[in-house]
Coordinates of C-alpha atoms in Angstrom, one line a residue:
M12 CA -34.7 60.8 -13.4
E13 CA -35.2 57.5 -15.1
A14 CA -32.9 54.8 -13.7
K15 CA -31.0 54.0 -16.9
R16 CA -30.1 57.6 -17.4
I17 CA -28.8 57.9 -13.8
V18 CA -26.6 54.8 -14.4
E19 CA -25.3 56.0 -17.7
G20 CA -24.6 59.5 -16.3
Y21 CA -22.8 57.9 -13.3
I22 CA -20.6 55.8 -15.7
E23 CA -19.9 58.8 -17.8
F24 CA -18.9 60.8 -14.7
C25 CA -16.6 58.0 -13.5
L26 CA -14.9 57.5 -16.8
N27 CA -14.1 61.2 -17.2
P28 CA -10.4 61.5 -16.3
D29 CA -11.0 65.0 -15.0
N30 CA -13.2 63.7 -12.2
V31 CA -11.9 62.4 -8.8
V32 CA -12.9 58.7 -8.9
S33 CA -11.1 55.6 -7.7
S34 CA -9.3 53.7 -10.4
W35 CA -11.1 50.5 -9.3
V36 CA -14.5 52.1 -9.9
R37 CA -13.4 53.2 -13.4
K38 CA -12.3 49.7 -14.1
L39 CA -15.7 48.4 -13.0
C40 CA -17.6 50.9 -15.2
Q41 CA -15.4 49.9 -18.2
R42 CA -16.0 46.3 -17.5
H43 CA -19.8 46.9 -17.5
L44 CA -19.6 48.7 -20.9
D45 CA -17.4 45.9 -22.3
D46 CA -19.8 43.3 -21.1
L47 CA -22.7 45.1 -22.7
E48 CA -20.9 45.0 -26.0
R49 CA -20.1 41.3 -25.7
A50 CA -23.7 40.6 -24.8
S51 CA -24.7 41.3 -28.4
Q52 CA -22.4 38.5 -29.7
P53 CA -23.8 35.1 -30.7
D54 CA -21.7 33.3 -28.2
A55 CA -22.4 35.6 -25.3
K56 CA -22.6 34.0 -21.8
F57 CA -24.6 36.9 -20.3
F58 CA -27.3 39.3 -21.2
F59 CA -28.6 42.4 -19.4
S60 CA -32.3 42.6 -18.3
E61 CA -33.4 46.1 -17.7
E62 CA -36.7 44.8 -16.4
D63 CA -35.0 42.9 -13.5
A64 CA -32.8 45.9 -12.8
R65 CA -35.8 48.2 -12.7
H66 CA -37.7 45.9 -10.4
V67 CA -35.3 46.2 -7.5
L68 CA -35.1 49.9 -8.0
S69 CA -38.9 50.2 -7.9
V70 CA -39.0 48.4 -4.5
F71 CA -36.4 50.8 -3.1
G72 CA -38.8 53.6 -4.3
H73 CA -41.2 52.5 -1.6
L74 CA -38.7 52.3 1.3
Q75 CA -38.0 54.9 3.9
F76 CA -34.9 55.7 5.9
S77 CA -34.9 54.0 9.3
Q78 CA -32.8 56.2 11.5
G79 CA -31.9 59.7 12.6
R80 CA -33.1 62.9 11.0
W81 CA -33.9 61.1 7.8
R82 CA -36.2 58.5 9.5
G83 CA -39.4 58.2 7.7
K84 CA -38.3 60.1 4.6
P85 CA -38.2 58.4 1.2
F86 CA -35.1 56.2 0.5
E87 CA -33.6 58.2 -2.3
L88 CA -30.8 56.1 -3.7
L89 CA -27.5 57.9 -4.4
P90 CA -26.1 57.4 -7.9
W91 CA -23.5 54.9 -6.8
Q92 CA -26.2 52.8 -5.1
T93 CA -28.4 52.9 -8.2
F94 CA -25.4 51.8 -10.2
V95 CA -24.6 48.8 -7.9
L96 CA -28.2 47.6 -7.9
W97 CA -28.5 48.0 -11.7
M98 CA -25.6 45.8 -12.3
A99 CA -26.2 43.3 -9.5
Y100 CA -29.7 42.5 -10.6
G101 CA -29.7 43.3 -14.3
W102 CA -27.0 40.9 -15.4
R103 CA -28.3 37.3 -16.2
R104 CA -26.9 34.1 -17.5
V105 CA -27.8 33.0 -21.1
D106 CA -27.8 29.3 -20.3
N107 CA -30.4 29.3 -17.5
G108 CA -31.7 32.8 -17.1
Q109 CA -30.5 33.0 -13.5
R110 CA -28.6 35.9 -12.0
R111 CA -25.0 36.3 -13.1
Y112 CA -23.7 37.7 -9.8
S113 CA -24.0 35.6 -6.6
K114 CA -21.5 37.7 -4.5
V115 CA -21.3 41.4 -4.3
Y116 CA -18.3 43.0 -2.5
I117 CA -18.7 46.7 -1.7
K118 CA -15.9 48.6 0.0
V119 CA -17.1 52.1 0.9
A120 CA -16.2 54.5 3.7
R121 CA -18.3 55.2 6.8
K122 CA -21.3 57.5 6.6
N123 CA -22.0 56.7 2.9
G124 CA -25.3 54.9 3.8
K125 CA -23.9 51.4 3.6
T126 CA -25.9 49.8 6.4
E127 CA -29.2 51.4 5.4
F128 CA -28.5 50.3 1.8
L129 CA -27.9 46.7 3.0
A130 CA -31.1 46.8 5.1
G131 CA -33.1 47.7 2.0
I132 CA -31.5 44.8 0.1
G133 CA -32.5 42.5 3.0
I134 CA -36.2 43.6 2.6
Y135 CA -36.0 43.0 -1.1
G136 CA -34.4 39.6 -0.6
Q137 CA -37.0 38.4 1.8
Y138 CA -40.2 39.7 0.2
F139 CA -39.7 40.9 -3.4
D140 CA -37.0 38.8 -5.0
Q141 CA -38.9 36.6 -7.4
E142 CA -36.2 33.9 -7.7
E143 CA -37.2 32.0 -4.6
K144 CA -40.0 31.4 -2.1
D145 CA -39.6 31.0 1.6
A146 CA -36.5 33.1 1.6
Q147 CA -34.1 33.0 4.5
V148 CA -32.0 36.1 5.0
Y149 CA -29.2 36.2 7.5
W150 CA -27.2 39.1 8.8
F151 CA -24.0 37.7 10.2
A152 CA -20.9 39.0 12.0
T153 CA -18.2 37.8 14.4
K154 CA -20.6 38.5 17.3
K155 CA -24.4 38.6 17.5
D156 CA -24.3 42.1 18.9
Q157 CA -22.6 43.4 15.8
A158 CA -25.0 41.5 13.5
T159 CA -28.0 43.0 15.3
I160 CA -27.0 46.5 14.1
G161 CA -28.0 45.9 10.5
F162 CA -30.9 43.6 11.5
D163 CA -32.4 46.3 13.7
R164 CA -32.2 48.7 10.7
Q165 CA -34.1 46.3 8.6
K166 CA -36.7 45.8 11.3
A167 CA -37.2 49.5 11.5
M168 CA -37.4 49.9 7.8
T169 CA -39.9 47.0 7.6
E170 CA -42.1 48.5 10.3
L171 CA -42.1 51.8 8.3
L172 CA -43.1 50.0 5.2
I173 CA -45.9 48.2 7.0
R174 CA -47.3 51.6 8.2
K175 CA -47.0 53.1 4.7
S176 CA -48.5 50.1 2.8
P177 CA -51.5 48.2 4.2
G178 CA -51.0 45.6 1.5
F179 CA -47.5 44.9 2.7
A180 CA -48.8 44.6 6.2
T181 CA -50.4 41.3 5.1
K182 CA -47.0 40.0 4.1
A183 CA -44.7 40.9 7.0
R184 CA -44.6 40.5 10.7
V185 CA -41.8 42.0 12.8
M186 CA -40.7 40.1 15.9
Q187 CA -38.0 40.8 18.4
Y188 CA -35.5 38.3 17.0
R189 CA -36.9 37.7 13.5
I190 CA -38.7 39.4 10.7
R191 CA -41.2 36.9 9.4
G192 CA -43.4 36.5 6.4
R193 CA -47.1 36.0 6.6
G194 CA -48.4 33.2 4.4
D195 CA -45.0 31.7 3.8
N196 CA -41.9 30.5 5.7
S197 CA -39.6 33.4 4.9
F198 CA -37.7 35.2 7.6
T199 CA -34.7 37.4 8.3
A200 CA -32.5 36.6 11.3
Y201 CA -29.0 37.3 12.6
L202 CA -26.0 35.2 13.5
G203 CA -22.6 35.6 15.2
Q204 CA -19.9 33.1 15.8
D205 CA -21.3 33.0 19.4
S206 CA -24.7 31.8 18.1
K207 CA -25.8 28.3 18.7
G208 CA -27.1 26.0 16.0
E209 CA -25.4 27.4 12.9
D210 CA -25.8 24.1 11.0
G211 CA -28.9 23.3 8.9
L212 CA -29.3 26.8 7.5
S213 CA -30.7 27.4 4.0
P214 CA -29.8 31.0 3.3
F215 CA -31.1 32.8 0.2
Y216 CA -29.3 36.1 1.1
G217 CA -26.3 36.6 3.3
L218 CA -25.7 40.1 4.5
C219 CA -22.3 40.9 6.0
D220 CA -21.7 44.4 7.3
E221 CA -18.0 45.2 8.3
Y222 CA -16.3 42.1 7.0
H223 CA -13.0 43.7 7.8
A224 CA -13.6 42.8 11.5
H225 CA -13.7 39.0 10.8
P226 CA -10.5 37.3 11.9
T227 CA -11.5 34.1 10.0
D228 CA -13.8 33.2 7.1
G229 CA -15.7 30.8 9.3
M230 CA -19.0 32.6 9.3
M231 CA -18.8 33.3 5.6
H232 CA -18.3 29.6 5.0
V233 CA -21.3 28.7 7.2
I234 CA -23.6 31.0 5.2
E235 CA -22.3 30.2 1.7
S236 CA -22.2 26.4 2.3
G237 CA -26.0 26.5 3.1
M238 CA -26.9 28.2 -0.2
G239 CA -26.5 25.2 -2.4
S240 CA -30.2 24.4 -2.7
R241 CA -31.2 27.9 -3.6
V242 CA -31.8 29.4 -7.0
S243 CA -29.7 32.6 -7.6
P244 CA -28.7 33.1 -4.0
M245 CA -26.8 36.3 -3.1
M246 CA -24.0 37.1 -0.7
W247 CA -23.8 40.9 0.0
I248 CA -20.6 42.1 1.7
I249 CA -20.3 45.8 2.5
T250 CA -17.3 47.1 4.6
T251 CA -14.7 49.7 5.2
A252 CA -11.0 48.9 5.6
G253 CA -9.7 47.7 8.9
V254 CA -6.6 46.6 10.8
L255 CA -6.4 43.0 9.7
P256 CA -4.5 43.4 6.4
D257 CA -3.9 39.7 6.2
G258 CA -7.4 38.7 7.3
P259 CA -10.1 37.1 5.1
C260 CA -11.6 40.5 4.0
A261 CA -8.3 41.9 2.8
R262 CA -7.5 38.6 1.0
F263 CA -10.8 38.5 -0.8
E264 CA -10.5 42.2 -1.7
K265 CA -7.1 41.4 -3.3
I266 CA -8.9 38.7 -5.5
C267 CA -11.6 41.3 -6.3
K268 CA -8.9 43.7 -7.6
Q269 CA -7.3 40.9 -9.6
I270 CA -10.8 40.3 -11.2
L271 CA -11.0 44.0 -12.2
D272 CA -7.4 43.8 -13.5
G273 CA -8.3 40.8 -15.6
V274 CA -5.7 38.6 -13.8
V275 CA -8.4 36.4 -12.2
E276 CA -11.5 35.4 -14.2
S277 CA -14.6 35.3 -12.1
D278 CA -18.0 36.0 -13.6
D279 CA -20.1 35.7 -10.5
V280 CA -18.4 38.3 -8.3
L281 CA -19.3 42.0 -8.5
P282 CA -16.4 44.0 -7.0
V283 CA -17.3 47.6 -6.1
I284 CA -14.2 49.2 -4.5
F285 CA -14.2 52.9 -3.5
D286 CA -10.6 53.3 -2.6
L287 CA -7.7 55.8 -2.6
D288 CA -5.2 54.9 -5.3
P289 CA -1.6 54.0 -4.3
E290 CA -0.2 57.3 -5.4
D291 CA -2.8 59.4 -3.5
D292 CA -1.8 61.5 -0.5
W293 CA -4.4 60.6 2.2
Q294 CA -4.0 64.1 3.8
D295 CA -5.0 65.9 0.6
E296 CA -8.8 66.4 0.8
K297 CA -9.3 66.5 -2.9
N298 CA -8.7 62.7 -2.9
W299 CA -11.3 62.1 -0.2
A300 CA -14.2 61.8 -2.7
K301 CA -12.7 58.5 -4.0
P302 CA -13.6 56.4 -0.9
N303 CA -16.7 58.6 -0.2
P304 CA -19.0 58.4 -3.2
G305 CA -21.7 60.0 -1.1
L306 CA -19.7 63.1 -0.4
G307 CA -21.9 66.1 -0.4
A308 CA -25.0 64.0 0.2
S309 CA -24.7 61.4 3.0
V310 CA -21.4 62.6 4.2
S311 CA -20.1 66.2 4.3
I312 CA -16.7 67.6 3.7
D313 CA -17.0 69.5 7.0
F314 CA -17.4 66.1 8.8
L315 CA -14.4 64.6 7.1
R316 CA -12.3 67.7 7.9
A317 CA -13.3 67.4 11.5
E318 CA -12.3 63.7 11.6
Y319 CA -9.0 64.6 9.9
R320 CA -8.2 67.2 12.5
K321 CA -8.7 64.5 15.2
A322 CA -6.4 62.2 13.3
I323 CA -3.7 64.7 13.2
T324 CA -3.9 66.0 16.8
E325 CA -5.4 63.2 18.9
G326 CA -3.0 60.3 18.3
T327 CA -2.6 56.9 16.8
A328 CA -6.1 55.5 17.4
K329 CA -7.8 58.5 15.8
Q330 CA -5.4 58.4 12.8
I331 CA -6.0 54.7 12.3
N332 CA -9.7 55.2 12.6
F333 CA -9.7 58.0 10.1
Q334 CA -7.6 56.1 7.6
T335 CA -9.5 52.9 7.8
K336 CA -13.1 54.1 8.3
N337 CA -13.2 57.4 6.4
L338 CA -10.6 56.7 3.7
N339 CA -10.7 52.9 3.3
V340 CA -6.9 52.5 3.8
W341 CA -5.9 49.2 5.3
Q342 CA -3.7 49.6 8.4
K343 CA -1.4 47.2 10.1
A344 CA -2.6 46.3 13.6
A345 CA 0.8 47.3 15.0
V346 CA 2.2 50.8 14.4
A347 CA 4.8 53.1 15.9
W348 CA 3.4 55.4 18.6
V349 CA 4.4 58.8 20.1
K350 CA 7.2 60.5 18.3
A351 CA 10.4 61.3 20.2
E352 CA 10.1 65.0 19.6
D353 CA 6.5 65.0 21.0
W354 CA 7.7 63.1 24.1
R355 CA 10.7 65.4 24.7
A356 CA 8.4 68.5 24.6
N357 CA 6.6 67.3 27.8
T358 CA 8.9 69.0 30.4
D359 CA 9.6 72.5 31.6
G360 CA 13.2 71.6 32.6
L361 CA 12.4 70.0 35.9
T362 CA 14.6 67.2 37.2
R363 CA 13.6 64.0 38.8
A364 CA 14.6 65.5 42.2
D365 CA 12.5 68.6 41.5
I366 CA 9.4 66.5 40.9
M367 CA 9.9 64.4 44.0
E368 CA 10.3 67.5 46.1
R369 CA 7.3 69.2 44.6
M370 CA 5.0 66.1 44.9
K371 CA 5.7 65.3 48.6
G372 CA 2.4 64.4 50.2
R373 CA 0.5 64.6 46.9
L374 CA -2.1 62.1 45.7
C375 CA -0.6 59.6 43.3
F376 CA -1.4 56.3 41.6
G377 CA 1.0 53.6 40.7
G378 CA 1.6 50.9 38.1
L379 CA 4.0 48.0 38.7
D380 CA 5.3 45.9 35.8
L381 CA 7.2 42.8 36.9
A382 CA 7.2 41.3 33.4
S383 CA 10.7 40.0 33.5
T384 CA 13.0 38.7 36.3
Q385 CA 16.0 38.9 33.9
D386 CA 15.5 42.4 32.5
L387 CA 13.5 45.5 33.4
C388 CA 10.9 45.8 36.1
T389 CA 9.3 49.2 36.7
L390 CA 7.2 51.1 39.2
A391 CA 5.6 54.2 37.7
L392 CA 3.7 56.9 39.5
V393 CA 1.3 59.6 38.1
F394 CA 0.3 62.7 40.1
P395 CA -3.0 64.1 38.7
P396 CA -3.3 67.9 38.5
E397 CA -4.8 69.7 41.4
D398 CA -5.4 72.9 39.4
E399 CA -6.5 73.3 35.9
G400 CA -3.5 73.9 33.7
E401 CA -1.2 71.9 35.9
P402 CA 0.5 68.9 34.2
W403 CA 0.3 65.3 35.2
Y404 CA 3.7 64.6 37.0
V405 CA 5.4 61.3 36.3
L406 CA 8.0 59.4 38.2
Q407 CA 9.4 55.9 37.5
W408 CA 11.9 53.5 39.1
S409 CA 13.3 50.6 37.1
W410 CA 15.4 47.6 38.2
A411 CA 17.5 45.1 36.4
P412 CA 19.9 42.3 37.4
E413 CA 23.6 43.3 37.4
E414 CA 24.5 40.7 34.8
T415 CA 21.8 42.0 32.5
I416 CA 23.0 45.6 32.8
D417 CA 26.6 44.5 32.0
R418 CA 25.5 42.3 29.0
R419 CA 23.2 44.8 27.5
A420 CA 25.6 47.7 27.9
R421 CA 28.3 45.6 26.2
L422 CA 26.4 43.9 23.4
D423 CA 23.3 46.1 22.6
A424 CA 24.7 49.6 23.2
V425 CA 21.7 50.3 25.6
P426 CA 23.0 52.9 28.1
Y427 CA 22.1 50.9 31.2
L428 CA 25.3 51.8 32.9
Q429 CA 24.7 55.5 32.4
W430 CA 21.2 55.2 33.7
L431 CA 22.6 53.3 36.7
N432 CA 25.1 56.0 37.4
D433 CA 22.5 58.8 37.1
G434 CA 20.1 57.0 39.5
Y435 CA 17.3 56.2 36.9
L436 CA 18.1 52.4 37.1
T437 CA 18.8 50.2 40.1
A438 CA 21.0 47.1 39.9
T439 CA 20.1 44.0 41.9
P440 CA 22.8 41.4 42.5
G441 CA 23.0 38.3 40.3
N442 CA 21.2 37.3 37.1
V443 CA 17.6 37.8 38.3
T444 CA 15.8 40.8 39.8
D445 CA 15.7 40.8 43.6
Y446 CA 12.1 41.8 44.4
A447 CA 13.2 43.0 47.9
Y448 CA 14.6 46.1 46.2
I449 CA 11.3 46.8 44.6
K450 CA 9.4 46.2 47.9
K451 CA 11.6 48.7 49.6
Q452 CA 11.0 51.4 47.0
V453 CA 7.2 50.9 47.0
L454 CA 7.2 51.3 50.8
A455 CA 9.3 54.4 50.5
V456 CA 6.9 55.8 48.0
Q457 CA 4.0 55.1 50.3
S458 CA 5.6 57.1 53.1
M459 CA 6.7 60.0 50.8
F460 CA 3.5 60.5 48.8
D461 CA -0.3 59.9 49.3
L462 CA -0.3 56.6 47.3
H463 CA -3.8 55.6 46.6
S464 CA -3.3 52.3 44.8
V465 CA -0.9 50.4 42.5
G466 CA -2.1 48.4 39.5
F467 CA -0.2 45.2 38.6
D468 CA -0.4 42.5 36.0
R469 CA -2.2 39.4 37.3
A470 CA 0.7 37.3 36.1
S471 CA 3.1 39.2 38.4
S472 CA 5.1 37.7 41.3
Q473 CA 3.0 35.6 43.5
K474 CA 5.4 36.4 46.4
L475 CA 5.9 40.2 46.2
I476 CA 2.3 41.2 45.7
P477 CA 1.0 39.5 48.9
E478 CA 3.9 41.0 50.9
L479 CA 3.0 44.5 49.7
I480 CA -0.6 44.0 50.6
E481 CA 0.4 42.8 54.0
E482 CA 2.4 46.1 54.4
G483 CA -0.8 48.1 53.7
V484 CA -0.3 48.9 50.0
E485 CA -3.5 48.9 48.0
M486 CA -2.6 46.5 45.2
Q487 CA -5.1 46.1 42.4
P488 CA -4.9 43.6 39.5
F489 CA -4.8 45.3 36.1
G490 CA -5.7 43.4 32.9
Q491 CA -3.2 43.5 30.0
G492 CA -5.8 43.0 27.2
F493 CA -7.5 45.6 25.1
V494 CA -10.5 46.1 27.5
S495 CA -8.2 47.3 30.3
M496 CA -5.3 48.9 28.5
S497 CA -7.1 50.8 25.7
A498 CA -8.5 53.8 27.6
P499 CA -5.4 54.6 29.6
S500 CA -3.2 54.1 26.5
K501 CA -5.3 56.7 24.7
S502 CA -5.2 58.9 27.7
L503 CA -1.4 58.8 27.8
E504 CA -1.2 59.5 24.1
V505 CA -3.5 62.5 24.5
L506 CA -1.5 63.8 27.4
A507 CA 1.7 63.5 25.5
L508 CA 0.5 65.1 22.3
S509 CA -1.1 68.0 24.1
R510 CA 2.0 68.4 26.3
Q511 CA 0.3 67.9 29.6
L512 CA 2.9 65.6 31.1
E513 CA 5.9 66.5 33.2
H514 CA 8.3 63.6 33.1
G515 CA 11.5 65.3 34.2
S516 CA 13.3 64.1 31.0
D517 CA 13.6 60.6 32.5
P518 CA 15.8 58.8 29.9
V519 CA 14.6 55.3 30.7
L520 CA 11.0 56.3 30.1
A521 CA 12.0 58.2 26.9
W522 CA 13.8 55.1 25.6
A523 CA 11.0 52.8 26.5
M524 CA 8.5 55.2 24.8
S525 CA 10.6 55.2 21.6
N526 CA 10.4 51.4 21.5
V527 CA 6.6 51.1 21.7
V528 CA 4.7 49.6 18.9
I529 CA 1.0 50.0 19.4
L530 CA -1.5 47.3 18.6
A531 CA -5.0 48.1 17.4
D532 CA -8.1 45.8 17.2
P533 CA -11.0 46.1 14.7
A534 CA -13.1 48.0 17.4
G535 CA -10.5 50.8 17.6
N536 CA -9.0 49.8 20.9
I537 CA -5.2 50.0 21.4
K538 CA -2.5 48.7 23.6
P539 CA 1.3 48.4 23.6
A540 CA 2.5 45.3 21.9
K541 CA 5.4 43.8 23.9
N542 CA 6.1 41.1 21.3
K543 CA 6.2 43.5 18.4
S544 CA 8.0 46.5 20.0
V545 CA 11.6 47.3 19.2
D546 CA 12.9 46.8 22.7
K547 CA 11.8 46.9 26.3
I548 CA 8.6 48.9 27.0
D549 CA 8.0 47.9 30.7
P550 CA 8.2 51.5 32.0
V551 CA 5.5 52.6 29.6
V552 CA 3.3 49.7 30.5
A553 CA 3.7 50.6 34.2
L554 CA 2.8 54.2 33.4
I555 CA -0.3 53.1 31.4
M556 CA -1.4 51.1 34.4
A557 CA -0.8 54.0 36.7
I558 CA -3.0 56.3 34.5
G559 CA -5.6 53.6 34.4
Q560 CA -5.7 53.5 38.2
A561 CA -6.1 57.2 38.3
N562 CA -8.9 57.4 35.8
Q563 CA -10.7 54.5 37.5
H564 CA -10.6 56.0 41.0
L565 CA -10.6 59.8 40.7
T566 CA -14.3 60.1 40.7
D567 CA -14.6 58.1 43.9
I568 CA -12.1 60.4 45.6
E569 CA -14.0 63.5 44.5
S570 CA -17.2 62.2 45.9
R571 CA -15.6 61.7 49.3
G572 CA -14.5 65.4 49.3
G573 CA -11.0 65.0 47.9
S574 CA -9.2 67.7 45.9
P575 CA -10.7 68.6 42.5
V576 CA -8.8 66.8 39.7
L577 CA -8.7 66.7 36.0
I578 CA -9.7 63.4 34.3
I579 CA -8.4 62.9 30.7
N580 CA -11.1 61.5 28.4
A581 CA -9.5 59.9 25.3

């Protein structure tokens, strides 16, 4: 079908109120039609060049997909992609004939072909855009490893074009770290904040995939500031939502929406935002087409349904991932975690004493949180299942200074005194925790159970840890960042949601779990956020470290002939 008819059909579809389309896309379509009408006026600032729009589309007609089952097949643009290219390259300025748009912001959900699309734009920018010679095209991200993802797609697409077209082979040369031109000084490269020598660039195109992950606009500024000597340079941003709702991407998106609302006047930004609308229920699948314009083509409803089921059943990380990546909903980095009713369901009525008796001599792993000398310190143990279907048993011991217990019971209504009377909390004399009490309990645990190892925060007591090591306890440092905490945090969440824990209705642990606010990073890692949680979460942190110790060491134990155990993979 001829390109103009595809675009007109897409606009007609989007403006039909009976169709499921994001309001921001409707506004963009109407803006385009209004601009076409204004272009016929004598004082028009812009005109539309169908010739320029068709040129970029004709180049895409020669490209091939670079990856997966579609590799080597013709790059058939989806209607939304044709619409974007038509507008980005068709609109020109009346005063100098140059392109109207210098910055394109596309927010579209995962699996809608965004990286392949950007790779094709990179090829066009380096070899076929007639505005400039010796074009420099840069993929950029917060880290070079991220920037190479799109760069490698463009490399593969360029190699396919070389094989397909002998004439193009005389223009392009693919190298490990650059895609170079033959007969000119053009190239495509990639940059991260960890790259050296970012100064002195002269980009013609900037390609930013997943802008949501950028904590600052430093890299964007580096690329844009180098474009000053170029005629009609272009910055292409394509992204999903993320977990930095106050980051540079979210801030720029807000400006883009103000442009579409007519609040901010900006003629050089093309905002293409495939979003749910504020009133939309994210769990209603009839709304999922809004952030997924490729639904039924590049992404299937069955795939989205499968991802949705994970979001509902597999915990916070999966829900954040589904909402940000598949539905384009910005999420706060810190969110509440396991619901109280889900946590309470993880017991068959056993008491703490029942668990201790049942677990005598059993293999266990520990986590020791000594975060505060003036409030809670906790030792947690997990006992992995020896038979399939058996739960993970949990025990914890917490300590606090007497003065803290009295103050918190009096001022904060935290039932420290009740926990003290029931044996779930131990008081140490004075206003700071006496680590001798903790040492005594760790040694008691070592004699009662088969204690493999205890994970501890590296910032813990410099006195207690060496003493425990001297007593023969295997003490292993456990990082508190995303790298160390994410996997066991996800494991704990999976165990809790699937009711595979037996915690004996420990009230201290239940209280701490109800306090937890979970922190997520752009890569989908999670960890408990002590500085954002409602109250103390030390028992949960200790439990996460214990699960981390278990997941880290169980394979080694199996290889030495130990009992078969179940490893939870989050």
